[in-house]
mmCIF file of C-alpha atoms in Angstrom:
data_model
loop_
_atom_site.group_PDB
_atom_site.id
_atom_site.type_symbol
_atom_site.label_atom_id
_atom_site.label_comp_id
_atom_site.label_asym_id
_atom_site.label_seq_id
_atom_site.Cartn_x
_atom_site.Cartn_y
_atom_site.Cartn_z
ATOM 1 C CA MET A 1478 131.945 88.884 82.912
ATOM 2 C CA LEU A 1479 128.255 89.544 83.811
ATOM 3 C CA ARG A 1480 126.688 93.019 83.554
ATOM 4 C CA ILE A 1481 123.777 93.532 85.959
ATOM 5 C CA LEU A 1482 121.346 96.468 86.261
ATOM 6 C CA ASN A 1483 119.306 96.724 89.371
ATOM 7 C CA TRP A 1484 117.419 99.136 91.737
ATOM 8 C CA ASP A 1485 119.537 100.871 94.334
ATOM 9 C CA THR A 1486 119.744 99.256 97.890
ATOM 10 C CA TYR A 1487 118.387 95.933 96.309
ATOM 11 C CA ILE A 1488 121.086 93.441 96.652
ATOM 12 C CA ASP A 1489 123.288 91.845 99.344
ATOM 13 C CA PRO A 1490 126.826 92.876 98.196
ATOM 14 C CA ALA A 1491 128.153 89.675 99.801
ATOM 15 C CA LEU A 1492 126.203 87.612 97.329
ATOM 16 C CA LEU A 1493 127.841 89.279 94.438
ATOM 17 C CA ASP A 1494 131.308 88.450 95.901
ATOM 18 C CA ALA A 1495 130.196 84.780 96.710
ATOM 19 C CA PHE A 1496 128.923 84.330 93.074
ATOM 20 C CA THR A 1497 132.347 85.435 91.769
ATOM 21 C CA ASP A 1498 134.198 83.378 94.226
ATOM 22 C CA GLU A 1499 132.012 80.289 93.267
ATOM 23 C CA THR A 1500 132.054 80.797 89.495
ATOM 24 C CA GLY A 1501 135.120 82.935 88.704
ATOM 25 C CA ILE A 1502 132.649 85.312 86.803
ATOM 26 C CA THR A 1503 133.365 88.972 87.418
ATOM 27 C CA ILE A 1504 130.289 91.174 87.875
ATOM 28 C CA VAL A 1505 129.820 94.681 86.604
ATOM 29 C CA TYR A 1506 126.910 96.104 88.758
ATOM 30 C CA HIS A 1507 125.011 99.333 88.118
ATOM 31 C CA THR A 1508 121.749 100.750 89.523
ATOM 32 C CA TYR A 1509 118.830 102.856 88.339
ATOM 33 C CA SER A 1510 116.262 104.943 90.320
ATOM 34 C CA ASN A 1511 112.941 104.642 88.432
ATOM 35 C CA ASN A 1512 111.307 102.781 85.633
ATOM 36 C CA GLU A 1513 111.632 105.585 83.009
ATOM 37 C CA GLU A 1514 115.372 105.827 83.715
ATOM 38 C CA LEU A 1515 115.583 102.010 83.316
ATOM 39 C CA TYR A 1516 113.859 102.103 79.967
ATOM 40 C CA ASN A 1517 116.094 104.903 78.693
ATOM 41 C CA ILE A 1518 119.244 103.014 79.760
ATOM 42 C CA LEU A 1519 118.015 99.770 78.013
ATOM 43 C CA THR A 1520 117.267 101.715 74.716
ATOM 44 C CA THR A 1521 120.408 103.866 74.753
ATOM 45 C CA ALA A 1522 123.240 101.959 76.423
ATOM 46 C CA LYS A 1523 126.358 101.401 74.242
ATOM 47 C CA ASP A 1524 127.358 98.573 76.276
ATOM 48 C CA PRO A 1525 124.367 96.296 76.774
ATOM 49 C CA TYR A 1526 123.450 94.610 80.182
ATOM 50 C CA ASP A 1527 123.089 90.875 80.531
ATOM 51 C CA LEU A 1528 120.742 90.711 83.468
ATOM 52 C CA VAL A 1529 118.212 93.332 84.468
ATOM 53 C CA ILE A 1530 115.923 93.436 87.570
ATOM 54 C CA VAL A 1531 112.591 94.769 86.135
ATOM 55 C CA SER A 1532 109.342 95.749 87.689
ATOM 56 C CA ASP A 1533 106.425 93.622 86.564
ATOM 57 C CA VAL A 1534 104.682 96.604 85.087
ATOM 58 C CA LEU A 1535 107.394 96.933 82.427
ATOM 59 C CA ILE A 1536 107.814 93.268 81.506
ATOM 60 C CA ASP A 1537 104.906 93.163 78.956
ATOM 61 C CA ARG A 1538 106.345 96.185 77.100
ATOM 62 C CA LEU A 1539 109.861 94.670 76.979
ATOM 63 C CA ILE A 1540 108.440 91.405 75.684
ATOM 64 C CA ARG A 1541 106.376 93.150 73.106
ATOM 65 C CA GLU A 1542 109.439 95.061 72.017
ATOM 66 C CA GLN A 1543 111.447 91.851 71.759
ATOM 67 C CA ARG A 1544 114.057 93.147 74.198
ATOM 68 C CA LEU A 1545 114.147 90.027 76.452
ATOM 69 C CA ALA A 1546 115.641 86.670 75.737
ATOM 70 C CA MET A 1547 113.774 83.342 76.247
ATOM 71 C CA LEU A 1548 115.369 81.532 79.371
ATOM 72 C CA ASN A 1549 117.051 78.111 79.057
ATOM 73 C CA ARG A 1550 115.201 76.499 81.928
ATOM 74 C CA GLY A 1551 117.585 73.599 81.936
ATOM 75 C CA ARG A 1552 120.247 75.896 83.324
ATOM 76 C CA ILE A 1553 117.863 77.036 86.059
ATOM 77 C CA PRO A 1554 116.913 73.885 88.053
ATOM 78 C CA ASN A 1555 116.214 76.009 91.197
ATOM 79 C CA LEU A 1556 113.119 77.260 89.569
ATOM 80 C CA ALA A 1557 111.470 74.540 91.413
ATOM 81 C CA ASN A 1558 112.055 76.489 94.693
ATOM 82 C CA LEU A 1559 109.689 79.227 93.686
ATOM 83 C CA ASP A 1560 106.420 79.658 95.780
ATOM 84 C CA PRO A 1561 103.378 79.374 93.281
ATOM 85 C CA ALA A 1562 101.595 82.002 95.351
ATOM 86 C CA LEU A 1563 104.310 84.446 94.730
ATOM 87 C CA ASN A 1564 105.420 83.361 91.203
ATOM 88 C CA ARG A 1565 102.885 85.452 89.467
ATOM 89 C CA ILE A 1566 104.046 87.448 86.439
ATOM 90 C CA ALA A 1567 100.912 88.412 84.514
ATOM 91 C CA SER A 1568 102.621 88.654 81.190
ATOM 92 C CA ASP A 1569 104.930 85.766 81.719
ATOM 93 C CA PRO A 1570 103.085 83.219 83.794
ATOM 94 C CA VAL A 1571 105.306 80.253 83.001
ATOM 95 C CA ASN A 1572 108.579 82.140 83.237
ATOM 96 C CA ARG A 1573 109.600 82.074 79.651
ATOM 97 C CA PHE A 1574 111.473 85.381 80.024
ATOM 98 C CA CYS A 1575 111.722 86.360 83.562
ATOM 99 C CA VAL A 1576 111.962 84.979 87.172
ATOM 100 C CA PRO A 1577 110.728 86.719 90.309
ATOM 101 C CA TYR A 1578 113.359 88.383 92.353
ATOM 102 C CA LEU A 1579 111.628 90.063 95.411
ATOM 103 C CA TRP A 1580 108.404 91.822 95.953
ATOM 104 C CA GLY A 1581 107.227 94.604 98.291
ATOM 105 C CA VAL A 1582 104.544 97.132 98.919
ATOM 106 C CA LEU A 1583 104.523 100.899 98.419
ATOM 107 C CA GLY A 1584 103.424 102.706 101.559
ATOM 108 C CA PHE A 1585 104.293 105.294 104.188
ATOM 109 C CA GLY A 1586 107.595 105.579 105.936
ATOM 110 C CA TYR A 1587 107.649 107.901 108.975
ATOM 111 C CA ARG A 1588 109.443 108.835 112.039
ATOM 112 C CA GLN A 1589 107.230 107.924 115.001
ATOM 113 C CA SER A 1590 108.469 110.615 117.336
ATOM 114 C CA THR A 1591 107.164 113.204 114.880
ATOM 115 C CA GLN A 1592 103.584 111.881 114.896
ATOM 116 C CA SER A 1593 100.929 112.072 117.695
ATOM 117 C CA GLN A 1594 99.361 108.914 116.203
ATOM 118 C CA PRO A 1595 100.476 106.209 113.818
ATOM 119 C CA ILE A 1596 99.947 107.132 110.116
ATOM 120 C CA ALA A 1597 97.356 104.618 108.799
ATOM 121 C CA SER A 1598 95.890 106.505 105.893
ATOM 122 C CA TRP A 1599 96.277 109.370 103.412
ATOM 123 C CA ASP A 1600 94.094 111.470 105.670
ATOM 124 C CA ASP A 1601 96.747 111.147 108.287
ATOM 125 C CA VAL A 1602 99.502 112.118 105.890
ATOM 126 C CA PHE A 1603 97.783 115.310 104.939
ATOM 127 C CA ASP A 1604 96.032 116.034 108.206
ATOM 128 C CA PRO A 1605 96.337 119.786 108.713
ATOM 129 C CA ALA A 1606 97.001 119.227 112.367
ATOM 130 C CA ARG A 1607 100.221 117.247 111.668
ATOM 131 C CA SER A 1608 101.916 119.704 109.093
ATOM 132 C CA ASN A 1609 103.851 116.809 107.631
ATOM 133 C CA ARG A 1610 106.608 117.360 105.130
ATOM 134 C CA VAL A 1611 105.976 114.713 102.507
ATOM 135 C CA VAL A 1612 108.473 113.217 100.013
ATOM 136 C CA MET A 1613 106.665 111.569 97.158
ATOM 137 C CA ILE A 1614 107.995 108.697 94.892
ATOM 138 C CA ASP A 1615 108.801 110.193 91.543
ATOM 139 C CA ASP A 1616 106.981 107.783 89.166
ATOM 140 C CA PRO A 1617 103.889 108.583 87.088
ATOM 141 C CA ARG A 1618 102.251 105.200 87.444
ATOM 142 C CA PHE A 1619 103.158 104.550 91.148
ATOM 143 C CA GLY A 1620 102.398 108.100 92.331
ATOM 144 C CA LEU A 1621 99.177 108.485 90.454
ATOM 145 C CA GLY A 1622 98.287 104.928 91.143
ATOM 146 C CA LEU A 1623 98.245 105.496 94.858
ATOM 147 C CA ALA A 1624 96.077 108.555 94.508
ATOM 148 C CA LEU A 1625 93.711 106.652 92.246
ATOM 149 C CA ILE A 1626 93.352 103.876 94.901
ATOM 150 C CA LYS A 1627 92.619 106.576 97.561
ATOM 151 C CA LEU A 1628 89.806 108.070 95.329
ATOM 152 C CA GLY A 1629 88.293 104.534 94.690
ATOM 153 C CA TYR A 1630 89.482 104.147 91.170
ATOM 154 C CA SER A 1631 91.607 101.274 89.791
ATOM 155 C CA PRO A 1632 95.447 102.177 89.534
ATOM 156 C CA ASN A 1633 95.354 100.730 86.034
ATOM 157 C CA THR A 1634 92.511 102.889 84.735
ATOM 158 C CA SER A 1635 92.715 104.438 81.178
ATOM 159 C CA ASP A 1636 89.855 106.868 82.050
ATOM 160 C CA PRO A 1637 91.158 110.360 81.575
ATOM 161 C CA SER A 1638 88.706 111.815 84.090
ATOM 162 C CA ALA A 1639 89.938 109.421 86.778
ATOM 163 C CA ILE A 1640 93.562 110.233 85.976
ATOM 164 C CA GLY A 1641 92.716 113.945 86.115
ATOM 165 C CA ALA A 1642 90.975 113.463 89.565
ATOM 166 C CA ALA A 1643 94.085 111.856 90.842
ATOM 167 C CA ARG A 1644 96.214 114.617 89.489
ATOM 168 C CA ASP A 1645 93.955 117.262 90.919
ATOM 169 C CA TRP A 1646 93.922 115.561 94.404
ATOM 170 C CA LEU A 1647 97.634 115.412 94.638
ATOM 171 C CA ARG A 1648 97.892 119.084 93.499
ATOM 172 C CA THR A 1649 95.543 120.159 96.389
ATOM 173 C CA HIS A 1650 98.335 118.873 98.731
ATOM 174 C CA ALA A 1651 101.231 120.269 96.757
ATOM 175 C CA GLY A 1652 102.190 122.486 99.604
ATOM 176 C CA ARG A 1653 103.043 119.497 101.800
ATOM 177 C CA ILE A 1654 105.083 117.670 99.127
ATOM 178 C CA VAL A 1655 108.485 119.055 99.529
ATOM 179 C CA ARG A 1656 110.303 116.815 97.162
ATOM 180 C CA PHE A 1657 109.900 114.130 94.474
ATOM 181 C CA ALA A 1658 112.364 111.342 94.928
ATOM 182 C CA GLY A 1659 113.584 108.379 92.973
ATOM 183 C CA ASP A 1660 114.462 105.216 94.682
ATOM 184 C CA ASP A 1661 116.019 107.109 97.677
ATOM 185 C CA GLY A 1662 113.123 108.586 99.601
ATOM 186 C CA GLN A 1663 114.312 106.886 102.764
ATOM 187 C CA THR A 1664 117.356 109.068 102.860
ATOM 188 C CA PHE A 1665 115.319 112.254 103.347
ATOM 189 C CA LEU A 1666 113.528 110.574 106.295
ATOM 190 C CA ALA A 1667 116.816 109.530 107.793
ATOM 191 C CA ASN A 1668 118.438 112.953 107.547
ATOM 192 C CA GLY A 1669 115.359 114.757 108.930
ATOM 193 C CA GLU A 1670 114.250 116.470 105.589
ATOM 194 C CA ALA A 1671 111.007 114.798 105.614
ATOM 195 C CA ASP A 1672 108.272 113.560 108.129
ATOM 196 C CA VAL A 1673 106.655 111.080 105.784
ATOM 197 C CA VAL A 1674 108.008 109.418 102.615
ATOM 198 C CA ILE A 1675 106.223 107.381 100.073
ATOM 199 C CA GLU A 1676 108.503 104.472 99.555
ATOM 200 C CA TRP A 1677 108.881 100.750 99.133
ATOM 201 C CA SER A 1678 108.611 98.574 102.193
ATOM 202 C CA GLY A 1679 112.074 97.171 102.128
ATOM 203 C CA ASP A 1680 113.823 100.566 101.808
ATOM 204 C CA ILE A 1681 112.069 101.732 104.924
ATOM 205 C CA LEU A 1682 112.527 98.517 106.840
ATOM 206 C CA GLN A 1683 116.309 98.596 105.980
ATOM 207 C CA LEU A 1684 116.371 101.986 107.710
ATOM 208 C CA ALA A 1685 114.160 100.776 110.605
ATOM 209 C CA ARG A 1686 116.636 98.080 111.281
ATOM 210 C CA ILE A 1687 119.226 100.670 112.449
ATOM 211 C CA ASP A 1688 116.737 103.248 113.576
ATOM 212 C CA PRO A 1689 113.817 101.880 115.773
ATOM 213 C CA ASP A 1690 112.016 105.409 115.521
ATOM 214 C CA ILE A 1691 111.334 104.463 111.828
ATOM 215 C CA ARG A 1692 108.036 102.705 111.017
ATOM 216 C CA PHE A 1693 106.413 101.512 107.744
ATOM 217 C CA ASP A 1694 102.652 101.233 107.266
ATOM 218 C CA ILE A 1695 100.425 100.213 104.475
ATOM 219 C CA PRO A 1696 97.734 102.766 103.438
ATOM 220 C CA ALA A 1697 94.430 101.745 104.862
ATOM 221 C CA GLU A 1698 92.734 102.773 101.489
ATOM 222 C CA GLY A 1699 94.951 100.159 99.700
ATOM 223 C CA ALA A 1700 98.366 100.037 98.198
ATOM 224 C CA ILE A 1701 100.463 98.957 95.169
ATOM 225 C CA PHE A 1702 102.131 95.594 95.417
ATOM 226 C CA ALA A 1703 104.975 95.068 92.946
ATOM 227 C CA ALA A 1704 107.247 92.184 91.974
ATOM 228 C CA ASP A 1705 110.600 92.776 90.389
ATOM 229 C CA ASN A 1706 111.971 90.171 88.250
ATOM 230 C CA MET A 1707 115.311 88.780 86.872
ATOM 231 C CA CYS A 1708 115.340 89.014 83.082
ATOM 232 C CA VAL A 1709 118.000 88.307 80.512
ATOM 233 C CA LEU A 1710 118.235 90.789 77.719
ATOM 234 C CA ALA A 1711 117.904 89.827 74.008
ATOM 235 C CA ASP A 1712 121.263 91.270 73.273
ATOM 236 C CA ALA A 1713 123.047 89.933 76.311
ATOM 237 C CA ALA A 1714 126.617 88.989 75.609
ATOM 238 C CA HIS A 1715 126.746 86.532 78.541
ATOM 239 C CA HIS A 1716 123.463 84.782 78.490
ATOM 240 C CA ALA A 1717 124.503 81.633 80.168
ATOM 241 C CA ALA A 1718 126.295 83.491 83.017
ATOM 242 C CA ALA A 1719 123.037 85.500 83.693
ATOM 243 C CA GLU A 1720 121.103 82.234 83.991
ATOM 244 C CA GLN A 1721 123.680 80.823 86.326
ATOM 245 C CA PHE A 1722 123.278 83.959 88.503
ATOM 246 C CA ILE A 1723 119.518 83.478 88.597
ATOM 247 C CA ASN A 1724 120.074 79.870 89.655
ATOM 248 C CA PHE A 1725 122.439 80.982 92.315
ATOM 249 C CA LEU A 1726 120.012 83.373 93.776
ATOM 250 C CA LEU A 1727 117.239 80.777 93.778
ATOM 251 C CA THR A 1728 118.917 78.481 96.173
ATOM 252 C CA ALA A 1729 117.441 78.444 99.762
ATOM 253 C CA GLU A 1730 120.552 79.924 101.361
ATOM 254 C CA HIS A 1731 121.065 82.873 98.887
ATOM 255 C CA GLY A 1732 117.485 83.572 98.551
ATOM 256 C CA ALA A 1733 117.072 83.944 102.357
ATOM 257 C CA ALA A 1734 120.319 86.176 102.536
ATOM 258 C CA LEU A 1735 118.938 88.389 99.773
ATOM 259 C CA ALA A 1736 115.617 88.922 101.540
ATOM 260 C CA ASN A 1737 116.952 89.316 105.055
ATOM 261 C CA LYS A 1738 119.451 91.913 103.871
ATOM 262 C CA THR A 1739 117.092 93.957 101.582
ATOM 263 C CA ARG A 1740 113.986 93.533 103.829
ATOM 264 C CA TYR A 1741 111.794 92.640 100.880
ATOM 265 C CA ILE A 1742 109.723 89.422 100.477
ATOM 266 C CA SER A 1743 111.286 86.476 98.819
ATOM 267 C CA PRO A 1744 109.323 84.429 96.273
ATOM 268 C CA ASN A 1745 111.638 81.552 97.210
ATOM 269 C CA ARG A 1746 109.653 78.874 99.081
ATOM 270 C CA ALA A 1747 112.768 76.973 99.967
ATOM 271 C CA ALA A 1748 114.210 80.166 101.721
ATOM 272 C CA PHE A 1749 111.158 80.750 103.870
ATOM 273 C CA ASP A 1750 112.244 78.884 107.008
ATOM 274 C CA ARG A 1751 115.610 80.799 106.903
ATOM 275 C CA LEU A 1752 113.932 84.284 106.900
ATOM 276 C CA ASP A 1753 113.917 86.156 110.120
ATOM 277 C CA ASN A 1754 110.733 86.339 112.198
ATOM 278 C CA GLU A 1755 109.818 89.854 111.086
ATOM 279 C CA LEU A 1756 109.879 89.024 107.460
ATOM 280 C CA GLN A 1757 107.788 85.918 107.998
ATOM 281 C CA ARG A 1758 105.118 88.006 109.768
ATOM 282 C CA LEU A 1759 105.308 90.550 107.053
ATOM 283 C CA ILE A 1760 104.565 87.901 104.400
ATOM 284 C CA GLN A 1761 101.495 86.919 106.380
ATOM 285 C CA ARG A 1762 100.430 90.539 106.751
ATOM 286 C CA TYR A 1763 100.745 91.515 103.127
ATOM 287 C CA GLN A 1764 98.910 88.224 101.965
ATOM 288 C CA ALA A 1765 96.009 89.185 104.309
ATOM 289 C CA PHE A 1766 95.949 92.567 102.715
ATOM 290 C CA GLU A 1767 95.882 91.068 99.278
ATOM 291 C CA GLN A 1768 92.997 88.629 100.415
ATOM 292 C CA GLU A 1769 90.987 91.772 101.562
ATOM 293 C CA GLY A 1770 91.346 93.302 98.224
ATOM 294 C CA ARG A 1771 93.556 96.153 99.319
ATOM 295 C CA LEU A 1772 96.655 95.363 97.393
ATOM 296 C CA PHE A 1773 96.842 96.205 93.686
ATOM 297 C CA ARG A 1774 99.368 95.229 90.972
ATOM 298 C CA LEU A 1775 100.047 97.539 88.066
ATOM 299 C CA VAL A 1776 99.725 96.282 84.596
ATOM 300 C CA ASP A 1777 101.063 97.639 81.343
ATOM 301 C CA VAL A 1778 98.957 100.261 79.575
ATOM 302 C CA ASP A 1779 98.859 101.269 75.944
ATOM 303 C CA SER A 1780 101.156 104.223 74.954
ATOM 304 C CA ALA A 1781 98.306 106.761 74.795
ATOM 305 C CA THR A 1782 97.198 105.977 78.225
ATOM 306 C CA TYR A 1783 100.763 106.130 79.568
ATOM 307 C CA GLU A 1784 101.023 109.593 78.047
ATOM 308 C CA LEU A 1785 98.009 110.565 79.966
ATOM 309 C CA TYR A 1786 99.841 109.507 83.212
ATOM 310 C CA ARG A 1787 102.967 111.191 82.127
ATOM 311 C CA ALA A 1788 101.186 114.459 81.304
ATOM 312 C CA ALA A 1789 99.206 114.463 84.524
ATOM 313 C CA TRP A 1790 102.369 113.715 86.682
ATOM 314 C CA ALA A 1791 104.183 116.551 84.992
ATOM 315 C CA GLU A 1792 101.452 118.844 86.236
ATOM 316 C CA VAL A 1793 101.643 117.350 89.754
ATOM 317 C CA ARG A 1794 105.387 117.962 89.811
ATOM 318 C CA ARG A 1795 105.163 121.657 88.732
#
């Protein structure tokens, strides 16, 4: 058996079946919707998970709290397939504990037919002439991080005045924010309950594949780039099986299938030629944004600073 915990809409189910067919290992697969929920599950679950897909912003904390197991690299020879440009875990640069899974960008998803012009910036989102109904991602670091970028601050700041400014800026637009959503903002766009959703690139691009009226754009002011990573938990009952699954996903074939299905960017260099043309273009576009200094990665902050973010976010959500 192998117990896996992952974000929603973040796997090709056929890969789970293929792994079981190839190895005989049964998978128990559950999902979560935000980082706070994930942390609560990891700290309270009676039946521990073996493999968890973790945002890079949480890895440092999990390592510090000794919640992750060191990987046996000998069981993961396909680590050689990782692209050095995309294998960048700040708190684990040599993959002692975690291996990149997929990465994406947080930005605007919207229905083109509801807009007179493309949405390129936050000024477009909250333009009084557009009267957009906005669904905001429900996460203190991501939500406030985007507002901090808009206002010219670092999304990793510990300055209470900057965090307060981001809180106040979002509150001035509270009348447009009709909902705070976990990892399912795209559903409100699909069913017509929102005009703009603040969501991850892959979730919007999955929807756009079946509805050409849907578009994803990166905020001109800058956006948050995040990698998710495969980590084995310290109390995993099936450590070797978890590493076997990591190695399975790092093949060229399976890495490409994962990216093409989820519409997120693969860190698997061997898979690149198997990605569809749209994803190859997106990789180049995102890399250009990063080179221009318009993509930011969140880093772990101390507990006191995180409480500032949580308190500010609670006020935004009121």
